[in-house]
CSV table of C-alpha atoms and ligand atoms in Angstrom, one decimal:
chain,number,residue,atom,x,y,z
A,1,UNK,CA,0.0,0.0,0.0
A,2,UNK,CA,1.3,3.5,-1.0
A,3,UNK,CA,0.1,6.8,0.4
A,4,UNK,CA,-2.4,8.8,-1.5
A,5,UNK,CA,-3.1,12.6,-1.1
A,6,UNK,CA,-6.8,12.7,-0.3
A,7,UNK,CA,-7.1,16.4,0.7
A,8,UNK,CA,-5.2,19.6,0.5
A,9,UNK,CA,-5.5,23.0,2.1
A,10,UNK,CA,-3.5,26.3,2.3
A,11,UNK,CA,-3.6,29.6,4.1
A,12,UNK,CA,-2.0,33.0,3.3
A,13,UNK,CA,-2.2,36.0,5.7
A,14,UNK,CA,-4.5,38.8,4.4
A,15,UNK,CA,-1.8,41.4,4.5
A,16,UNK,CA,-0.5,41.6,1.0
A,17,UNK,CA,2.7,43.6,0.7
A,18,UNK,CA,4.0,44.9,-2.7
A,19,UNK,CA,7.5,45.5,-3.8
A,20,UNK,CA,6.7,49.2,-3.9
A,21,UNK,CA,5.9,49.1,-0.2
A,22,UNK,CA,9.4,47.6,0.5
A,23,UNK,CA,11.0,50.6,-1.3
A,24,UNK,CA,10.2,52.7,1.8
A,25,UNK,CA,12.0,50.2,4.1
A,26,UNK,CA,15.2,49.5,2.3
A,27,UNK,CA,17.2,50.8,-0.7
A,28,UNK,CA,15.5,48.6,-3.4
A,29,UNK,CA,13.2,48.9,-6.3
A,30,UNK,CA,10.3,47.0,-7.8
A,31,UNK,CA,12.3,46.7,-11.0
A,32,UNK,CA,15.3,45.1,-9.2
A,33,UNK,CA,13.2,42.6,-7.3
A,34,UNK,CA,11.1,41.6,-10.3
A,35,UNK,CA,14.2,41.2,-12.6
A,36,UNK,CA,16.4,39.3,-10.1
A,37,UNK,CA,13.7,37.2,-8.5
A,38,UNK,CA,10.3,37.3,-10.3
A,39,UNK,CA,8.6,38.3,-7.0
A,40,UNK,CA,6.0,41.1,-7.1
A,41,UNK,CA,4.3,40.7,-3.7
A,42,UNK,CA,4.1,38.6,-0.5
A,43,UNK,CA,1.6,37.9,2.3
A,44,UNK,CA,2.9,38.8,5.7
A,45,UNK,CA,1.6,38.1,9.2
A,46,UNK,CA,0.4,41.0,11.3
A,47,UNK,CA,2.1,41.5,14.6
A,48,UNK,CA,-0.7,40.0,16.6
A,49,UNK,CA,-1.1,36.9,14.4
A,50,UNK,CA,0.2,33.5,15.6
A,51,UNK,CA,2.3,31.6,13.0
A,52,UNK,CA,1.0,28.1,13.8
A,53,UNK,CA,-2.6,29.4,13.3
A,54,UNK,CA,-1.8,29.4,9.6
A,55,UNK,CA,-1.0,25.7,9.9
A,56,UNK,CA,-4.2,25.1,11.7
A,57,UNK,CA,-6.3,26.7,9.0
A,58,UNK,CA,-4.4,24.8,6.2
A,59,UNK,CA,-4.8,21.5,8.1
A,60,UNK,CA,-8.5,22.2,8.7
A,61,UNK,CA,-9.1,22.7,5.0
A,62,UNK,CA,-7.1,19.6,4.0
A,63,UNK,CA,-9.2,17.5,6.4
A,64,UNK,CA,-12.4,19.1,5.1
A,65,UNK,CA,-11.4,18.3,1.5
A,66,UNK,CA,-10.7,14.7,2.5
A,67,UNK,CA,-13.9,14.5,4.5
A,68,UNK,CA,-11.9,13.2,7.5
A,69,UNK,CA,-12.6,14.2,11.1
A,70,UNK,CA,-9.8,15.4,13.3
A,71,UNK,CA,-10.2,12.4,15.6
A,72,UNK,CA,-9.4,10.1,12.7
A,73,UNK,CA,-5.9,11.5,12.1
A,74,UNK,CA,-3.3,9.1,13.3
A,75,UNK,CA,-0.2,11.4,13.1
A,76,UNK,CA,0.5,15.1,12.6
A,77,UNK,CA,3.8,15.9,11.0
A,78,UNK,CA,4.6,19.6,10.9
A,79,UNK,CA,7.4,20.7,8.5
A,80,UNK,CA,8.7,24.0,9.8
A,81,UNK,CA,12.1,25.7,10.0
A,82,UNK,CA,11.1,28.4,12.5
A,83,UNK,CA,8.5,27.0,14.9
A,84,UNK,CA,6.4,29.1,17.2
A,85,UNK,CA,8.8,28.3,20.0
A,86,UNK,CA,12.0,26.3,20.0
A,87,UNK,CA,10.3,24.1,22.6
A,88,UNK,CA,7.7,22.7,22.2
A,89,UNK,CA,7.9,23.6,18.5
A,90,UNK,CA,4.7,24.2,16.4
A,91,UNK,CA,3.2,20.7,16.2
A,92,UNK,CA,1.5,20.8,19.6
A,93,UNK,CA,-0.2,24.1,18.9
A,94,UNK,CA,-1.5,22.9,15.5
A,95,UNK,CA,-2.7,19.6,17.1
A,96,UNK,CA,-4.5,21.7,19.7
A,97,UNK,CA,-6.0,24.1,17.1
A,98,UNK,CA,-7.3,21.1,15.1
A,99,UNK,CA,-8.6,19.4,18.2
A,100,UNK,CA,-6.7,16.2,17.4
A,101,UNK,CA,-7.4,13.6,20.1
A,102,UNK,CA,-4.4,11.6,21.3
A,103,UNK,CA,-2.6,11.6,17.9
A,104,UNK,CA,1.1,11.9,18.1
A,105,UNK,CA,2.7,15.0,16.6
A,106,UNK,CA,6.2,16.3,15.9
A,107,UNK,CA,8.1,19.0,14.0
A,108,UNK,CA,10.4,18.1,11.1
A,109,UNK,CA,13.1,20.6,10.4
A,110,UNK,CA,14.6,20.3,6.9
A,111,UNK,CA,14.6,23.9,5.7
A,112,UNK,CA,12.6,24.6,2.6
A,113,UNK,CA,12.7,20.9,1.7
A,114,UNK,CA,10.6,20.2,4.8
A,115,UNK,CA,7.4,19.4,3.0
A,116,UNK,CA,9.0,17.1,0.5
A,117,UNK,CA,10.9,15.3,3.3
A,118,UNK,CA,7.6,15.2,5.3
A,119,UNK,CA,5.6,13.6,2.6
A,120,UNK,CA,8.4,11.0,2.0
A,121,UNK,CA,8.6,10.2,5.7
A,122,UNK,CA,4.8,10.0,6.0
A,123,UNK,CA,4.7,7.7,2.9
A,124,UNK,CA,7.1,5.3,4.6
A,125,UNK,CA,5.1,5.3,7.8
A,126,UNK,CA,1.9,4.6,5.9
A,127,UNK,CA,3.5,1.8,3.9
A,128,UNK,CA,4.8,0.3,7.1
A,129,UNK,CA,1.2,0.3,8.5
A,130,UNK,CA,2.3,2.2,11.6
A,131,UNK,CA,0.2,5.3,11.0
A,132,UNK,CA,-2.6,5.0,8.3
A,133,UNK,CA,-3.7,8.6,8.2
A,134,UNK,CA,-1.0,11.3,8.3
A,135,UNK,CA,-1.6,15.0,8.1
A,136,UNK,CA,1.5,16.8,6.8
A,137,UNK,CA,1.5,20.6,7.4
A,138,UNK,CA,4.2,22.9,6.0
A,139,UNK,CA,4.1,26.2,7.8
A,140,UNK,CA,6.6,29.1,7.9
A,141,UNK,CA,6.6,32.7,9.2
A,142,UNK,CA,9.8,33.9,7.7
A,143,UNK,CA,8.8,37.5,8.3
A,144,UNK,CA,9.5,36.9,12.0
A,145,UNK,CA,13.2,36.0,11.4
A,146,UNK,CA,13.8,38.5,8.6
A,147,UNK,CA,16.0,41.5,9.1
A,148,UNK,CA,13.8,44.2,7.6
A,149,UNK,CA,16.9,46.5,7.2
A,150,UNK,CA,18.7,43.9,5.0
A,151,UNK,CA,17.7,44.4,1.3
A,152,UNK,CA,19.5,41.2,0.3
A,153,UNK,CA,17.0,39.0,2.2
A,154,UNK,CA,13.9,40.9,3.1
A,155,UNK,CA,12.5,41.2,-0.4
A,156,UNK,CA,12.6,37.4,-0.9
A,157,UNK,CA,10.3,35.9,1.7
A,158,UNK,CA,6.6,35.6,2.6
A,159,UNK,CA,4.5,33.8,5.2
A,160,UNK,CA,2.0,31.0,4.7
A,161,UNK,CA,1.0,27.4,5.3
A,162,UNK,CA,-0.1,24.4,3.2
A,163,UNK,CA,-1.2,20.9,4.2
A,164,UNK,CA,-2.0,17.5,2.7
A,165,UNK,CA,-3.8,14.5,4.2
A,166,UNK,CA,-2.2,11.2,3.2
A,167,UNK,CA,-4.1,7.9,3.4
A,168,UNK,CA,-3.4,4.4,2.2
A,169,UNK,CA,-4.1,3.8,-1.5
A,170,UNK,CA,-3.3,1.3,-4.2
A,171,UNK,CA,0.4,0.9,-5.2
A,172,UNK,CA,-0.3,2.5,-8.6
A,173,UNK,CA,-1.6,5.8,-7.1
A,174,UNK,CA,-0.4,8.4,-4.6
A,175,UNK,CA,3.3,8.7,-3.8
A,176,UNK,CA,5.1,6.8,-6.6
A,177,UNK,CA,8.7,7.7,-6.0
A,178,UNK,CA,10.9,9.7,-3.6
A,179,UNK,CA,14.5,10.9,-3.5
A,180,UNK,CA,16.0,12.8,-0.5
A,181,UNK,CA,19.5,14.2,-0.1
A,182,UNK,CA,21.6,16.3,2.2
A,183,UNK,CA,24.8,18.3,1.7
A,184,UNK,CA,26.1,19.2,5.1
A,185,UNK,CA,29.2,20.9,3.9
A,186,UNK,CA,26.9,23.8,2.9
A,187,UNK,CA,25.2,24.0,6.3
A,188,UNK,CA,26.0,27.7,6.7
A,189,UNK,CA,24.4,28.8,3.4
A,190,UNK,CA,21.2,29.6,5.3
A,191,UNK,CA,21.4,29.8,9.1
A,192,UNK,CA,20.1,31.8,12.1
A,193,UNK,CA,23.2,32.2,14.3
A,194,UNK,CA,21.8,32.8,17.8
A,195,UNK,CA,18.9,31.7,20.0
A,196,UNK,CA,19.8,28.0,19.8
A,197,UNK,CA,21.8,26.1,22.4
A,198,UNK,CA,25.2,26.7,20.6
A,199,UNK,CA,24.8,30.5,21.0
A,200,UNK,CA,21.9,31.3,23.4
A,201,UNK,CA,20.1,34.6,23.0
A,202,UNK,CA,21.6,37.4,24.9
A,203,UNK,CA,21.6,41.2,24.8
A,204,UNK,CA,24.8,40.9,22.7
A,205,UNK,CA,23.3,38.5,20.1
A,206,UNK,CA,20.2,40.6,19.7
A,207,UNK,CA,22.3,43.8,19.3
A,208,UNK,CA,24.3,42.0,16.6
A,209,UNK,CA,21.2,40.8,14.8
A,210,UNK,CA,22.0,37.1,15.6
A,211,UNK,CA,18.2,36.3,15.7
A,212,UNK,CA,17.8,37.1,12.0
A,213,UNK,CA,18.2,34.7,9.1
A,214,UNK,CA,21.6,34.9,7.2
A,215,UNK,CA,21.9,33.8,3.7
A,216,UNK,CA,24.7,33.2,1.2
A,217,UNK,CA,22.5,34.0,-1.7
A,218,UNK,CA,24.9,33.3,-4.6
A,219,UNK,CA,25.8,29.9,-3.1
A,220,UNK,CA,22.2,28.9,-2.8
A,221,UNK,CA,21.5,30.2,-6.3
A,222,UNK,CA,24.3,28.2,-7.9
A,223,UNK,CA,23.4,24.9,-6.3
A,224,UNK,CA,19.6,25.0,-6.3
A,225,UNK,CA,18.8,24.0,-9.9
A,226,UNK,CA,21.4,21.1,-10.2
A,227,UNK,CA,20.2,19.7,-6.8
A,228,UNK,CA,16.5,19.8,-7.9
A,229,UNK,CA,17.4,18.3,-11.3
A,230,UNK,CA,19.2,15.4,-9.7
A,231,UNK,CA,16.4,14.7,-7.1
A,232,UNK,CA,13.8,14.9,-9.8
A,233,UNK,CA,15.5,12.4,-12.1
A,234,UNK,CA,16.2,9.9,-9.3
A,235,UNK,CA,12.6,10.2,-7.9
A,236,UNK,CA,11.3,9.5,-11.4
A,237,UNK,CA,13.6,6.6,-11.8
A,238,UNK,CA,12.4,5.2,-8.5
A,239,UNK,CA,8.8,5.7,-9.7
A,240,UNK,CA,9.8,3.9,-13.0
A,241,UNK,CA,8.6,7.0,-15.0
A,242,UNK,CA,10.1,9.3,-17.6
A,243,UNK,CA,10.1,13.1,-17.6
A,244,UNK,CA,7.6,12.8,-20.5
A,245,UNK,CA,5.1,11.1,-18.2
A,246,UNK,CA,5.0,14.1,-15.9
A,247,UNK,CA,2.0,16.5,-16.2
A,248,UNK,CA,3.2,19.1,-13.6
A,249,UNK,CA,6.4,20.1,-11.9
A,250,UNK,CA,6.0,22.1,-8.7
A,251,UNK,CA,9.5,23.4,-7.7
A,252,UNK,CA,10.2,25.2,-4.4
A,253,UNK,CA,9.1,28.8,-5.1
A,254,UNK,CA,12.3,30.7,-4.2
A,255,UNK,CA,13.3,32.6,-7.3
A,256,UNK,CA,12.0,32.6,-10.9
A,257,UNK,CA,15.5,32.5,-12.2
A,258,UNK,CA,16.2,29.3,-10.3
A,259,UNK,CA,12.9,27.8,-11.7
A,260,UNK,CA,14.0,28.9,-15.2
A,261,UNK,CA,17.4,27.2,-14.7
A,262,UNK,CA,15.6,24.0,-13.7
A,263,UNK,CA,13.3,24.1,-16.7
A,264,UNK,CA,16.4,24.6,-18.9
A,265,UNK,CA,18.3,21.7,-17.3
A,266,UNK,CA,15.3,19.3,-17.5
A,267,UNK,CA,14.4,20.6,-21.0
A,268,UNK,CA,10.6,20.5,-20.2
A,269,UNK,CA,7.9,22.8,-21.6
A,270,UNK,CA,7.4,25.8,-19.3
A,271,UNK,CA,3.6,25.3,-19.3
A,272,UNK,CA,4.2,22.2,-17.2
A,273,UNK,CA,5.8,24.2,-14.4
A,274,UNK,CA,3.6,25.6,-11.6
A,275,UNK,CA,4.8,29.0,-10.4
A,276,UNK,CA,3.1,31.3,-7.8
A,277,UNK,CA,6.2,33.0,-6.3
A,278,UNK,CA,5.3,36.2,-8.1
A,279,UNK,CA,2.3,36.6,-5.8
A,280,UNK,CA,3.5,34.8,-2.6
A,281,UNK,CA,7.3,35.0,-2.7
A,282,UNK,CA,9.4,32.3,-0.9
A,283,UNK,CA,7.3,30.8,1.9
A,284,UNK,CA,10.0,28.1,2.6
A,285,UNK,CA,8.5,24.7,3.5
A,286,UNK,CA,5.0,26.0,2.9
A,287,UNK,CA,5.7,26.9,-0.8
A,288,UNK,CA,5.0,23.6,-2.5
A,289,UNK,CA,1.8,22.6,-0.6
A,290,UNK,CA,0.4,26.1,-1.1
A,291,UNK,CA,1.0,25.9,-4.9
A,292,UNK,CA,-0.4,22.3,-5.0
A,293,UNK,CA,-3.6,23.3,-3.1
A,294,UNK,CA,-4.1,26.4,-5.3
A,295,UNK,CA,-3.9,24.4,-8.5
A,296,UNK,CA,-6.0,21.5,-7.3
A,297,UNK,CA,-8.7,23.9,-6.3
A,298,UNK,CA,-8.4,25.9,-9.6
A,299,UNK,CA,-9.0,22.7,-11.5
A,300,UNK,CA,-5.6,22.9,-13.3
A,301,UNK,CA,-4.4,19.7,-11.6
A,302,UNK,CA,-6.8,16.8,-12.4
A,303,UNK,CA,-7.1,13.4,-10.6
A,304,UNK,CA,-4.6,11.0,-12.2
A,305,UNK,CA,-2.1,13.7,-13.1
A,306,UNK,CA,1.5,12.9,-12.4
A,307,UNK,CA,3.2,15.6,-10.4
A,308,UNK,CA,6.8,16.1,-9.4
A,309,UNK,CA,7.5,18.3,-6.3
A,310,UNK,CA,11.1,19.2,-5.8
A,311,UNK,CA,12.8,21.5,-3.2
A,312,UNK,CA,16.1,22.6,-1.8
A,313,UNK,CA,16.8,24.5,1.4
A,314,UNK,CA,18.7,25.1,4.6
A,315,UNK,CA,20.9,22.2,5.6
A,316,UNK,CA,21.5,22.0,2.7
A,317,UNK,CA,18.7,19.6,2.1
A,318,UNK,CA,17.1,18.7,-1.2
A,319,UNK,CA,14.7,16.2,-2.6
A,320,UNK,CA,11.8,15.3,-4.9
A,321,UNK,CA,8.6,13.3,-4.7
A,322,UNK,CA,6.5,11.9,-7.6
A,323,UNK,CA,2.8,11.8,-6.9
A,324,UNK,CA,-0.2,10.7,-8.8
A,325,UNK,CA,-3.0,13.1,-8.0
B,1,COA,N1,17.5,45.7,-4.2
B,1,COA,C1,18.5,46.3,-4.8
B,1,COA,N2,19.8,45.9,-4.9
B,1,COA,C2,20.0,44.7,-4.2
B,1,COA,C3,19.1,44.0,-3.5
B,1,COA,C4,17.8,44.5,-3.5
B,1,COA,N3,16.8,44.0,-2.8
B,1,COA,N4,19.6,42.9,-2.9
B,1,COA,C5,20.9,42.9,-3.3
B,1,COA,N5,21.2,44.0,-4.1
B,1,COA,C6,22.4,44.4,-4.7
B,1,COA,C7,23.6,43.9,-4.0
B,1,COA,O1,23.9,44.6,-2.8
B,1,COA,C8,24.7,43.9,-5.0
B,1,COA,O2,25.1,45.2,-5.1
B,1,COA,P1,26.7,45.5,-5.2
B,1,COA,O3,27.1,44.9,-6.5
B,1,COA,O4,26.8,47.0,-5.2
B,1,COA,O5,27.3,44.8,-4.0
B,1,COA,C9,23.9,43.7,-6.3
B,1,COA,O6,22.5,43.9,-6.0
B,1,COA,C10,24.0,42.3,-6.9
B,1,COA,O7,23.9,41.4,-5.8
B,1,COA,P2,23.9,39.8,-6.1
B,1,COA,O8,23.8,39.1,-4.7
B,1,COA,O9,25.1,39.5,-7.0
B,1,COA,O10,22.5,39.6,-6.9
B,1,COA,P3,22.0,38.3,-7.5
B,1,COA,O11,21.7,38.5,-8.9
B,1,COA,O12,22.9,37.1,-7.1
B,1,COA,O13,20.6,38.1,-6.8
B,1,COA,C11,19.5,36.9,-5.0
B,1,COA,C12,20.6,38.0,-5.4
B,1,COA,C13,19.4,36.9,-3.5
B,1,COA,C14,18.2,37.3,-5.6
B,1,COA,C15,20.0,35.6,-5.6
B,1,COA,O14,21.3,35.3,-5.2
B,1,COA,C16,19.1,34.4,-5.1
B,1,COA,O15,18.0,34.4,-5.4
B,1,COA,N6,19.7,33.5,-4.3
B,1,COA,C17,18.9,32.4,-3.8
B,1,COA,C18,18.2,32.8,-2.6
B,1,COA,C19,17.2,31.8,-2.2
B,1,COA,O16,16.6,31.2,-2.9
B,1,COA,N7,17.1,31.7,-0.8
B,1,COA,C20,16.2,30.8,-0.2
B,1,COA,C21,16.7,29.4,-0.3
B,1,COA,S1,15.5,28.3,0.2
């Protein structure tokens, strides 16, 4: 038995922020941001909003779409890089918000690849028979770890959440192939220096901005497309499929130039690539499930379509999953 996606959901905060609005915060321009990234706007949480509430709403919609009651969920797996609190994470808050009864929950931290990792892990757990119904939520509030005075990073990110419910299905449907990788030599490409146990938060770390995300943009940029290409090809091989069998590719929504480089490397028609980063920017581990949910609800993705979802992110982690809708 493989795992089948039986419901999807997503949530974006109502506060839509344009590139022009960022021009008043840092020395940037709409033209620069669009040309270098393809991003035009992003949804950002207001100060009073709680990040995990986005995951609750996405999860609620996924359960509703699958017509499954919260008490029938066997495991909640929350992919997030920046949880509500380092301890106890985000999963307990989402479990509470969804009124899950007794179901185990945990956070999975794999950077922007978290959702792809999460679905692969959930698939293994379902195949083993350990947990038949797994709710995978990808949720990220990058605005809360962004240095809003740093133009190199603050224009790139958005907030949001996406979720899928996975249930046992026939071997020929659902998750058909996976490929997960790590490259620990590149661990400092994306990191948040302070506030963990290596460098606990102090007045000094806050003064130095150690609680903000740091990024080696060009390093990430150079590696992202080759990594997603490799993961895509291996996941397809594991699924015993060819690129020509694929109806849709949903890459991690980080930068349109990275997506274009992937399209070029794979040599696939651009119409088969799903892109929403122009509207929502990079929502990290939430980016793929948001795009998936949007296009299932819009009717673009049909039951039976073959979808490749591929991501890269902090760690460096990368991977791909092949799914039959
Ligand atoms: N507005 C205007 N100028 C900016 C800017 C902004 N928002 N951000 C950077 N610049 C400037 C730089 O300061 C630099 O100026 P300088 O030459 O005077 O020093 C110039 O633009 C070029 O910077 P560079 O970093 O070479 O630009 P780039 O073409 O590599 O694009 C990124 C930068 C961040 C868009 C690109 O590297 C990228 O997308 N990397 C991947 C990021 C990513 O995906 N992160 C998430 C991973 S999950």
